[in-house]
Short mmCIF file of C-alpha atoms in Angstrom, two decimals:
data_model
loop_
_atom_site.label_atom_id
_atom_site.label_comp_id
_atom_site.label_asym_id
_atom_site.label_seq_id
_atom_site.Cartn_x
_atom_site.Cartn_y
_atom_site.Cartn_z
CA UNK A 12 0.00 0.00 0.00
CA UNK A 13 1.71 3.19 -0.61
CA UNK A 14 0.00 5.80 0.86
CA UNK A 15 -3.22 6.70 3.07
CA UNK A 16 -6.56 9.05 2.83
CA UNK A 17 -8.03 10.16 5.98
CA UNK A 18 -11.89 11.20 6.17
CA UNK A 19 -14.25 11.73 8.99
CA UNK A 20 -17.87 11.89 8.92
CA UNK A 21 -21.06 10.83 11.46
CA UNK A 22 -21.72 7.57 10.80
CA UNK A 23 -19.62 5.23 8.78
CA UNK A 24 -21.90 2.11 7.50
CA UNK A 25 -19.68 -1.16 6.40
CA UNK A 26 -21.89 -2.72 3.37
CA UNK A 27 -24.26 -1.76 1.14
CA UNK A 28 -26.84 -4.70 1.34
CA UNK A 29 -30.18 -3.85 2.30
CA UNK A 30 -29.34 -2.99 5.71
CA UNK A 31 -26.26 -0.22 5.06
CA UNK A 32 -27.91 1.07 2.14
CA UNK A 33 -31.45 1.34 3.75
CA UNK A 34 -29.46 3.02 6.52
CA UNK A 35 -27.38 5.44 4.38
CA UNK A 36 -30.78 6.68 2.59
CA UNK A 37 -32.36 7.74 6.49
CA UNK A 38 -29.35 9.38 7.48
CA UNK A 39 -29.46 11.40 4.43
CA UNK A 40 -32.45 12.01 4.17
CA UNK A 41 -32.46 13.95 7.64
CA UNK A 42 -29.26 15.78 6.93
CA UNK A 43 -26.71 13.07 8.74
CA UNK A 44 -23.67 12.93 6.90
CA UNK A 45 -22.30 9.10 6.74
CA UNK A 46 -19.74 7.39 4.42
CA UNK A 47 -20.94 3.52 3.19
CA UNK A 48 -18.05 1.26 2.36
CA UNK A 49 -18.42 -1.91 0.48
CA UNK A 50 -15.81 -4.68 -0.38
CA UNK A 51 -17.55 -5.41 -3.42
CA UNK A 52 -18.21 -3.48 -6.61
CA UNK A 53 -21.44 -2.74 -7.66
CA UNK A 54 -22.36 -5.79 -10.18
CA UNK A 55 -20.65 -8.08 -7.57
CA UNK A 56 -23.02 -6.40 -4.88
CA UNK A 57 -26.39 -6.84 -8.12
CA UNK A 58 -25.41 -10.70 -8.25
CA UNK A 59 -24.90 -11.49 -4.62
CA UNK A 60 -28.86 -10.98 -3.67
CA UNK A 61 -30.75 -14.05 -3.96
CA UNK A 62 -33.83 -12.97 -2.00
CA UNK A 63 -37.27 -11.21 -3.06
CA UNK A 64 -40.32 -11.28 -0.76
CA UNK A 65 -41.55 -8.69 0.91
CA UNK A 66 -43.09 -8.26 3.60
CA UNK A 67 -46.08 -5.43 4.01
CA UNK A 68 -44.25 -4.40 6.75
CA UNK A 69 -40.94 -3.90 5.04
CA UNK A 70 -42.68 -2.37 2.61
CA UNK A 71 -44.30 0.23 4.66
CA UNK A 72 -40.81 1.22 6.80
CA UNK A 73 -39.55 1.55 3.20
CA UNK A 74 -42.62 3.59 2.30
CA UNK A 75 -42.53 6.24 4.99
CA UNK A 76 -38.93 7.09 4.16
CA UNK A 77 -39.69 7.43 0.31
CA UNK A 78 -37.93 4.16 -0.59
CA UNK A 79 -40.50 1.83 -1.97
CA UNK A 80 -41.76 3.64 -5.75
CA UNK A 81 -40.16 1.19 -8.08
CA UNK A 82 -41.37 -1.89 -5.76
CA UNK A 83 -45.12 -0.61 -6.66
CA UNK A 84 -43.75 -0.02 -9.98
CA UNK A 85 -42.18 -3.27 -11.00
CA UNK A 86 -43.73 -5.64 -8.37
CA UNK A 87 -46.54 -8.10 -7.86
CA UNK A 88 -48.27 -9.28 -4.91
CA UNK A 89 -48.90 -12.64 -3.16
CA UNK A 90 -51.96 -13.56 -0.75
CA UNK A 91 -52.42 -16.96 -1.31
CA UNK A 92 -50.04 -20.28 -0.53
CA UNK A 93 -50.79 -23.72 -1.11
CA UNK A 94 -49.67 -26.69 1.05
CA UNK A 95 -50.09 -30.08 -0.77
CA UNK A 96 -49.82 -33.54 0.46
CA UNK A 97 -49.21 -36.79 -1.09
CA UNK A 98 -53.41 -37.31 -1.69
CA UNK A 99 -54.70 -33.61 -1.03
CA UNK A 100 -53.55 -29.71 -0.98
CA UNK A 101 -54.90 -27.09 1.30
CA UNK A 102 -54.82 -23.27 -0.26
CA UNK A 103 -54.14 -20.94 2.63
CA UNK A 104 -55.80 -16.92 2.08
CA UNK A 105 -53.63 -15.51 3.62
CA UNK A 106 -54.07 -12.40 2.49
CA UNK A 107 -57.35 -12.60 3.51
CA UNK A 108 -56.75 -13.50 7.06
CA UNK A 109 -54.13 -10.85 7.56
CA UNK A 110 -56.96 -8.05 6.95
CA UNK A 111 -55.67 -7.63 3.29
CA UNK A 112 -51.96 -7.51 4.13
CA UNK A 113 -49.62 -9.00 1.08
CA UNK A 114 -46.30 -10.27 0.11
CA UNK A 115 -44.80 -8.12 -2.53
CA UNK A 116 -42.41 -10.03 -5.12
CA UNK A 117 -39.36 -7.92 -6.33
CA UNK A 118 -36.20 -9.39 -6.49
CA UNK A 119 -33.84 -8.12 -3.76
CA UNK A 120 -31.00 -7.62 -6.37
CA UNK A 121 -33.31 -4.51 -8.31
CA UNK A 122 -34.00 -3.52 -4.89
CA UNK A 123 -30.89 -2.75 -3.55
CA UNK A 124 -30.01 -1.28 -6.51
CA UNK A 125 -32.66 0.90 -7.00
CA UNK A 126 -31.64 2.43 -3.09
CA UNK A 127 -28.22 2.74 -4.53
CA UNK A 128 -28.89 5.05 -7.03
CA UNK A 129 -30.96 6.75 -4.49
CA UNK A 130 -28.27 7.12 -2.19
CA UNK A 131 -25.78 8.26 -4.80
CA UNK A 132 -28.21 10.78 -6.46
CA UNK A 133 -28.71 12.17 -2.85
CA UNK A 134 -25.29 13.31 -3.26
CA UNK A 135 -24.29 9.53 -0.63
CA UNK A 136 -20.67 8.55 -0.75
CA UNK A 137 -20.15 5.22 -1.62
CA UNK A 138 -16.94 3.59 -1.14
CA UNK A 139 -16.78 0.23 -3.30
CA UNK A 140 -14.16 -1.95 -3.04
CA UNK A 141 -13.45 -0.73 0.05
CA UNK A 142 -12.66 -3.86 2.07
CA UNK A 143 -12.67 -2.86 6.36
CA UNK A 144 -9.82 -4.05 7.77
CA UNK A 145 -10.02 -2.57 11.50
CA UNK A 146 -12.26 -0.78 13.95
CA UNK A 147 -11.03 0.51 16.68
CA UNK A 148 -12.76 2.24 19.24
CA UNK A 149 -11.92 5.44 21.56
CA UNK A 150 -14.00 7.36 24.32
CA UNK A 151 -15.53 10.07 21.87
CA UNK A 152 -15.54 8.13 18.30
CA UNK A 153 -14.40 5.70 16.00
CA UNK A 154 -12.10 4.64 13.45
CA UNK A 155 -12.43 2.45 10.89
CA UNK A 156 -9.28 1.49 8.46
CA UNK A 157 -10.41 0.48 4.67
CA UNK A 158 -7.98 -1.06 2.16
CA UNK A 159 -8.86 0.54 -1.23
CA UNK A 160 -8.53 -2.20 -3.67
CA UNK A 161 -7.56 -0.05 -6.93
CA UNK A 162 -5.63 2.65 -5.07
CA UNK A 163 -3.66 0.38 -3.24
CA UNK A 164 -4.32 2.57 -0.32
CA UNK A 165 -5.45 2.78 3.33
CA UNK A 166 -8.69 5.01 3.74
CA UNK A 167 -9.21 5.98 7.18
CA UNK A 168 -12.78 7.13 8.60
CA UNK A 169 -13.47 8.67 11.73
CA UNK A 170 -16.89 9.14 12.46
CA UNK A 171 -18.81 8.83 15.62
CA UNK A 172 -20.58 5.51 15.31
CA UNK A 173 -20.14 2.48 12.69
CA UNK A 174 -22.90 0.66 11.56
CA UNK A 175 -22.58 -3.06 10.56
CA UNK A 176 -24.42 -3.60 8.29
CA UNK A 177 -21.12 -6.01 6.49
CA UNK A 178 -23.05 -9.83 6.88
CA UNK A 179 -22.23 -12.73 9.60
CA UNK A 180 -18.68 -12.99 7.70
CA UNK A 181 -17.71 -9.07 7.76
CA UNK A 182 -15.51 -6.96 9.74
CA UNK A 183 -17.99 -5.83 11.93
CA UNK A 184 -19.09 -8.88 13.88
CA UNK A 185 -15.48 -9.95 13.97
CA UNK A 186 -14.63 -6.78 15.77
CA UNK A 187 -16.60 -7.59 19.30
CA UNK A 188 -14.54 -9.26 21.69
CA UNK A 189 -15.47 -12.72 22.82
CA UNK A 190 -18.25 -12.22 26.00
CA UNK A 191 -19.22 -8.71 25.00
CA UNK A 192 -22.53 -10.20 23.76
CA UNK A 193 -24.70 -13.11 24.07
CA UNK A 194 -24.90 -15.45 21.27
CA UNK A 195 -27.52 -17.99 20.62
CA UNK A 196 -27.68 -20.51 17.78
CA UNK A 197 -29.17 -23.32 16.42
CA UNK A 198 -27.95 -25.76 13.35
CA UNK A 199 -31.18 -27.41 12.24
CA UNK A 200 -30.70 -31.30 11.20
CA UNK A 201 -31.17 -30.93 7.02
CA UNK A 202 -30.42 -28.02 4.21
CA UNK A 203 -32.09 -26.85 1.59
CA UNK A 204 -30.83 -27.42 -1.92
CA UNK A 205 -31.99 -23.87 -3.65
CA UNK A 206 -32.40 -23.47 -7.27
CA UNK A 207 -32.76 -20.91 -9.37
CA UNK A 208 -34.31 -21.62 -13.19
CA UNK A 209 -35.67 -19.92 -16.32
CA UNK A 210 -38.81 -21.68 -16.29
CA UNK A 211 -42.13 -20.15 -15.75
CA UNK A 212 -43.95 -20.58 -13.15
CA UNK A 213 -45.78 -23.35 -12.81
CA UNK A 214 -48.37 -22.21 -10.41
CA UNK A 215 -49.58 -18.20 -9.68
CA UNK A 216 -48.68 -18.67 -5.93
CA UNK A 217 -45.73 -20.52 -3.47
CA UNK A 218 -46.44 -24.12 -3.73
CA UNK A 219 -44.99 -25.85 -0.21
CA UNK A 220 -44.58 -29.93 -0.73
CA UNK A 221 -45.23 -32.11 1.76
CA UNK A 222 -44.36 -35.28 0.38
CA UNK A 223 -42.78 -38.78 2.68
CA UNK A 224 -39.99 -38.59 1.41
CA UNK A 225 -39.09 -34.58 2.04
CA UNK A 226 -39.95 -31.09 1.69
CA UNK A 227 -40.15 -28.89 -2.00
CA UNK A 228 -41.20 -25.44 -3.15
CA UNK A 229 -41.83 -23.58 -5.42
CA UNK A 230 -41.56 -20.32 -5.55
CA UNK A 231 -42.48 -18.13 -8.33
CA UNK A 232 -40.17 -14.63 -9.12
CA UNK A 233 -40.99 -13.22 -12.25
CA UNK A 234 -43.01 -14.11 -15.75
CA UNK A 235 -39.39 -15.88 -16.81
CA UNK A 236 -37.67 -17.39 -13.20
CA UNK A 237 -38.48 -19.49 -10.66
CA UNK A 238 -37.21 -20.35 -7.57
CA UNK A 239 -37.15 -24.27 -6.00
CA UNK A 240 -36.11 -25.48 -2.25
CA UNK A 241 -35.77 -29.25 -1.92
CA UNK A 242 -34.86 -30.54 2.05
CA UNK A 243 -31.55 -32.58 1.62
CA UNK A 244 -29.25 -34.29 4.23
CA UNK A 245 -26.89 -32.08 6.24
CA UNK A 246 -24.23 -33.68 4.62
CA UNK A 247 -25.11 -33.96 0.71
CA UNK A 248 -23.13 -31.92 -2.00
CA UNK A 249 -24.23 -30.90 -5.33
CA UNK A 250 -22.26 -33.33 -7.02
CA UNK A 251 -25.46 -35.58 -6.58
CA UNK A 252 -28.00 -33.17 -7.91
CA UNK A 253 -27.74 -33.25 -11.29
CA UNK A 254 -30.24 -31.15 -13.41
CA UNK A 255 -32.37 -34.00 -14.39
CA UNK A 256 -32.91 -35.69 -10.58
CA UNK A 257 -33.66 -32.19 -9.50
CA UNK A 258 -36.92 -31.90 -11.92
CA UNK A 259 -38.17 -35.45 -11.15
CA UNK A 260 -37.73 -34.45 -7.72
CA UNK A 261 -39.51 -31.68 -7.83
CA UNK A 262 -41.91 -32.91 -9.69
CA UNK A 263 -42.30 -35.79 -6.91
CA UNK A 264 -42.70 -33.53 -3.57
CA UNK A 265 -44.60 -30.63 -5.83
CA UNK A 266 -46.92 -33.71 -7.66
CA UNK A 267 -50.88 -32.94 -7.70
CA UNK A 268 -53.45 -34.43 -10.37
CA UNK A 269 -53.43 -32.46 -13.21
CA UNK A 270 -50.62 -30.27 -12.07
CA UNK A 271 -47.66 -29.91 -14.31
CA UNK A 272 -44.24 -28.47 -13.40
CA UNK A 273 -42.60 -26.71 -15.96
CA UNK A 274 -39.01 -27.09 -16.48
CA UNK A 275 -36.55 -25.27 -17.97
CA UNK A 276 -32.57 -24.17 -18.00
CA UNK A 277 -31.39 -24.62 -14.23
CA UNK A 278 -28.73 -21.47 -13.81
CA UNK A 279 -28.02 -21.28 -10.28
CA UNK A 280 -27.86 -24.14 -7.65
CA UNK A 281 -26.35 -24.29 -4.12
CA UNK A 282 -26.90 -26.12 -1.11
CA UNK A 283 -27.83 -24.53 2.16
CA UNK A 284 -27.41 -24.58 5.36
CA UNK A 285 -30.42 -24.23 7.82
CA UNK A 286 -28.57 -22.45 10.60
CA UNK A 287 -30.29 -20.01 13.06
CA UNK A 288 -28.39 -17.03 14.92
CA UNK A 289 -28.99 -14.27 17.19
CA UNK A 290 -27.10 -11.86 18.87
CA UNK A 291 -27.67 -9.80 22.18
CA UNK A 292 -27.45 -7.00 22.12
CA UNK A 293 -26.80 -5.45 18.65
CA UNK A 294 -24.53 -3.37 19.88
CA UNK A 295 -21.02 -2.97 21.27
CA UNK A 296 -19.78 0.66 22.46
CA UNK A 297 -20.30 3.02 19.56
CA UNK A 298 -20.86 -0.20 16.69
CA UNK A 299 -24.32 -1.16 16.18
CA UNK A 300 -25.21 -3.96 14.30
CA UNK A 301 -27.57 -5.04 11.69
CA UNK A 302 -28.81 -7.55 9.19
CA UNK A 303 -27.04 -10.77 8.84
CA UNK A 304 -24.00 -9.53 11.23
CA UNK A 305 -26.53 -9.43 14.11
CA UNK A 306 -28.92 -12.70 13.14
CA UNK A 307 -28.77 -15.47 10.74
CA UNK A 308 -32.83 -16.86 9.91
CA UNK A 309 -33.44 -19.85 7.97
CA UNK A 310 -35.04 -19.38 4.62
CA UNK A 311 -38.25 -20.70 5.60
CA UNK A 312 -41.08 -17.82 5.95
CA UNK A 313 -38.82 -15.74 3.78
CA UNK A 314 -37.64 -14.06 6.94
CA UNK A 315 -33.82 -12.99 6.28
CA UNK A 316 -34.32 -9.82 3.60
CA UNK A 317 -37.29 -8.48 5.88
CA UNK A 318 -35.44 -8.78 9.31
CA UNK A 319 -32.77 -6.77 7.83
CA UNK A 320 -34.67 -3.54 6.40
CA UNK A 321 -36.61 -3.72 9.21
CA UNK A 322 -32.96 -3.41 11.40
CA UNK A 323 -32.15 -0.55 9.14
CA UNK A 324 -35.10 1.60 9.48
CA UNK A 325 -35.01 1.41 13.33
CA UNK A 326 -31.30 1.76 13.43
CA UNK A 327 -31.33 4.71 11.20
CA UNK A 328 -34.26 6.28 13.32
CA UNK A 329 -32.71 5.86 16.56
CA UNK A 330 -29.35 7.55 15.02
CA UNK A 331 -31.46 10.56 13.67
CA UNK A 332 -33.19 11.06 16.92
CA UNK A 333 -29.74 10.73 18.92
CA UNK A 334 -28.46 14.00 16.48
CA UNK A 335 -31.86 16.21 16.31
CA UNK A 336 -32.86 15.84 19.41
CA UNK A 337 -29.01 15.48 20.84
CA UNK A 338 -29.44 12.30 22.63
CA UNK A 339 -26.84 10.50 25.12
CA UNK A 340 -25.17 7.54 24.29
CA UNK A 341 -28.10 5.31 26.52
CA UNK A 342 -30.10 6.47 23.94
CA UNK A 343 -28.84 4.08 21.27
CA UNK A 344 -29.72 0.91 23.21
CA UNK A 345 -33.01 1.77 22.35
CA UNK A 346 -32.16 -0.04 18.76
CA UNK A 347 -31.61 -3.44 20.50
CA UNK A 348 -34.64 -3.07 22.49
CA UNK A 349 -36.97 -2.56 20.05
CA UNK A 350 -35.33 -4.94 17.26
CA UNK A 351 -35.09 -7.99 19.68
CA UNK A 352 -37.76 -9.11 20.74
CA UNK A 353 -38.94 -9.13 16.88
CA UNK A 354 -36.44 -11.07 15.63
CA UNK A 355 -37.16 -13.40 18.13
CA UNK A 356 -40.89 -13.80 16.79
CA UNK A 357 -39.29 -14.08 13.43
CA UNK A 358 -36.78 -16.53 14.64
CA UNK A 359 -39.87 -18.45 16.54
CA UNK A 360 -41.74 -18.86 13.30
CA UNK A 361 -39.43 -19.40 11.18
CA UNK A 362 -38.46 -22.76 13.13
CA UNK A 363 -41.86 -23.93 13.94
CA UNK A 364 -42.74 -24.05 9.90
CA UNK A 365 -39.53 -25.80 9.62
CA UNK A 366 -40.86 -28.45 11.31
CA UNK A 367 -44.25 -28.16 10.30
CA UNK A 368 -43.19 -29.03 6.56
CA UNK A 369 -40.08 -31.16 6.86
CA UNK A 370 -39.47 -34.66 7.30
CA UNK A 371 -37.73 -35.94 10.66
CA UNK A 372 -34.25 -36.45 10.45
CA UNK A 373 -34.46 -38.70 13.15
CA UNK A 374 -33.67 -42.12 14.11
CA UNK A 375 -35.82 -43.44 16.08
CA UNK A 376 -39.01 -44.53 14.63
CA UNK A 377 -41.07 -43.70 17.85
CA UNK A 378 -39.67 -40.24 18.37
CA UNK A 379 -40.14 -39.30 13.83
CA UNK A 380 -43.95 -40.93 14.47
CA UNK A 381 -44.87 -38.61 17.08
CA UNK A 382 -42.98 -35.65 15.45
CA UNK A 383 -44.91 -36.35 11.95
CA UNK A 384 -48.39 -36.12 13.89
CA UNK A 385 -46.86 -32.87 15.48
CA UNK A 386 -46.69 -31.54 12.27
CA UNK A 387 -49.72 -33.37 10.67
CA UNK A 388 -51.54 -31.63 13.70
CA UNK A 389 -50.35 -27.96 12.83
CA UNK A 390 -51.02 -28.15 9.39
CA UNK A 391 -54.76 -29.36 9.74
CA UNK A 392 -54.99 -26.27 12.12
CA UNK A 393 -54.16 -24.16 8.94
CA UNK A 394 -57.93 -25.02 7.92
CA UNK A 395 -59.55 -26.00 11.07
CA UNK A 396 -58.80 -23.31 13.43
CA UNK A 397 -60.02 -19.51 12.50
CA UNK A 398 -57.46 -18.70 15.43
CA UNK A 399 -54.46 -20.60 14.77
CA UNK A 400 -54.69 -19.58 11.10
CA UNK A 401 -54.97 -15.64 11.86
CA UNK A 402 -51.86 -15.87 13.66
CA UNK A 403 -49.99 -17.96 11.14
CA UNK A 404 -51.53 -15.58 8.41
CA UNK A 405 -49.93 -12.36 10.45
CA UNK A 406 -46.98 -13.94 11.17
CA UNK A 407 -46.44 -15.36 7.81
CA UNK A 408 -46.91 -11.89 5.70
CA UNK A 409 -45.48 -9.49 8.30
CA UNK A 410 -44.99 -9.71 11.93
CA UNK A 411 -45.88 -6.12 13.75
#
């Protein structure tokens, strides 16, 4: 490296994702200055995304801060699921149930970029391929060291607070010492293999399979892709999932009479792993946390993309209140407090329609026989019980 670059600013925010970027826009928008470093360039940062449903309530936060045109633009809406068994499919209303509350469908990829070209035509500073190196901390501020990757230089930001907004693998989760928070996680007994396909959808809504011998979905994204989960051991690789035994597959878990699935080219596969993580609280001295860096979710309820918008526009709230209304430092554990306890929810359903639509991974016949009429019992509650359902419904499309 051959020289170095010093800035300063309020609030440096490491990554760009949803969180930073959601972030970045709120500061801005209330006359915060902040710098937003990214390791990644901006295509890199397009093709990373794999996500896109959204919650109602993601899509008001992003709403009230004038962040959501193109998603009414571009989008489409969900109400309605469908649940099929080996002999018979339930369609859950959901829509319905949750007083007329939706899923919207817009790939998380447009979406982030969309709020990056927000940001920059706010007059944002974006650093890309600006990869953090160090944060270290002092009584009245921050510092955070970046290695510029085509300078060849060291940027260095003082501010007085970083966001981490970097994932479970950046800088900023790294940087709290061991014991400086609680940490609570979970590695559930199967993955998901997740597949991504120009074919068109084969049904108008998310199909969920429930067939003996695992879970499959489909999940449609647009009039050209389509998305596909199958359950697979914790141990299996894609070596074993070639194209063809992922459509018959699929076409086994997904099968209903007079139901075809459509197939076409398979672009993106990848196996993953069903791993649940939480972090108390999302903060350490002047670093707050948010998005993946703070909590992993499984990808079941569609979860992960919501939790961390939802991080964002609390975290960027709480800053702008802490500088308008010149706020202590107490003030910013106000973030964890409110964020917590709905992650938590999130985290809580999330795992309970893992094991409503999975197969045991168990061995013991006695303990898989009472866990499949467990989950038989849940799923007949879907259509049975007004009460149950509503709460599912709520849960499902948007927890508030």
């Amino acid at each position: 490296m051959t020289n170095s670059t010093a800035l300063k600013t309020s609030v440096c925010i490491l990554g760009s994702g949803p969180a930073g970027i959601v972030v970045g826009n709120i500061l801005l928008q209330n006359g915060i200055d902040c710098i937003i470093a990214d390791r990644y360039n901006r295509e890199e940062i397009y093709t990373r995304a794999r996500a896109g449903v959204l919650e109602s309530t993601t899509v008001d936060l992003l709403k009230k801060h004038g962040l959501a045109d193109t998603i009414f633009q571009k989008g489409y809406t969900h109400d309605t699921c469908e649940f099929r068994y080996p002999d018979y499919s339930v369609v859950f209303d959901y829509g319905k149930l949750a007083d007329g509350d939706v899923h919207y469908i817009y790939p998380q990829s447009d979406l982030n970029d969309d709020l990056i070209q927000r940001y920059l035509d706010a007059g944002g500073k974006l650093l890309l391929r600006h990869e953090g190196k160090k944060i270290t901390q002092t009584d009245d501020g921050v510092i955070v060291e970046c290695y510029d990757k085509d300078g060849d230089t060291t940027i260095t930001i003082h501010a007085d607070f970083v966001a981490g907004c970097d994932g479970y693998h950046g800088l900023s989760r790294q940087s709290i010492p061991d014991g400086a928070v609680d940490i609570y996680t979970k590695q559930h007994p199967y993955g998901w293999l997740a597949i991504l396909a120009y074919a068109p959808p084969s049904a108008k809504h998310v199909i969920y399979g429930l067939d003996h011998d695992g879970f499959g979905a489909h999940m449609p994204r647009n009039a050209k892709i389509s998305r596909y989960y199958l359950q697979v051991s914790l141990d299996d690789e894609l070596k074993n999932w070639p194209d063809q035994r992922i459509w018959s597959t699929l076409a086994k878990r997904l099968a209903k009479k007079e139901w075809r699935l459509k197939e076409g080219e398979i672009f993106d596969k990848r196996i993953l792993s069903m791993r649940s993580y939480v972090m108390e609280p999302l903060q350490y001295q002047r670093l707050l946390i948010a998005g993946d860096a703070g909590h992993i979710i499984t990808p079941c309820g569609g979860k992960g993309l919501n939790l961390a918008v939802q991080d964002a526009g609390v975290l960027g709230e709480v800053l702008v209140s802490y500088y308008q209304e010149k706020r202590d430092m107490s003030y910013l554990k106000r973030y964890s407090e409110v964020r917590l306890p709905y992650i938590w929810r999130a985290q809580e359903f999330s795992c309970s329609m893992l094991h409503m639509l999975h197969k045991s991974e168990e061995k013991d016949v006695d303990n898989v026989r009472f866990f499949n009429k467990l989950s038989e019992s849940k799923l007949k509650q879907l259509s049975t019980s007004v009460t149950f359902a509503r709460d599912f419904a709520r849960n499902y499309v948007g927890i508030i």
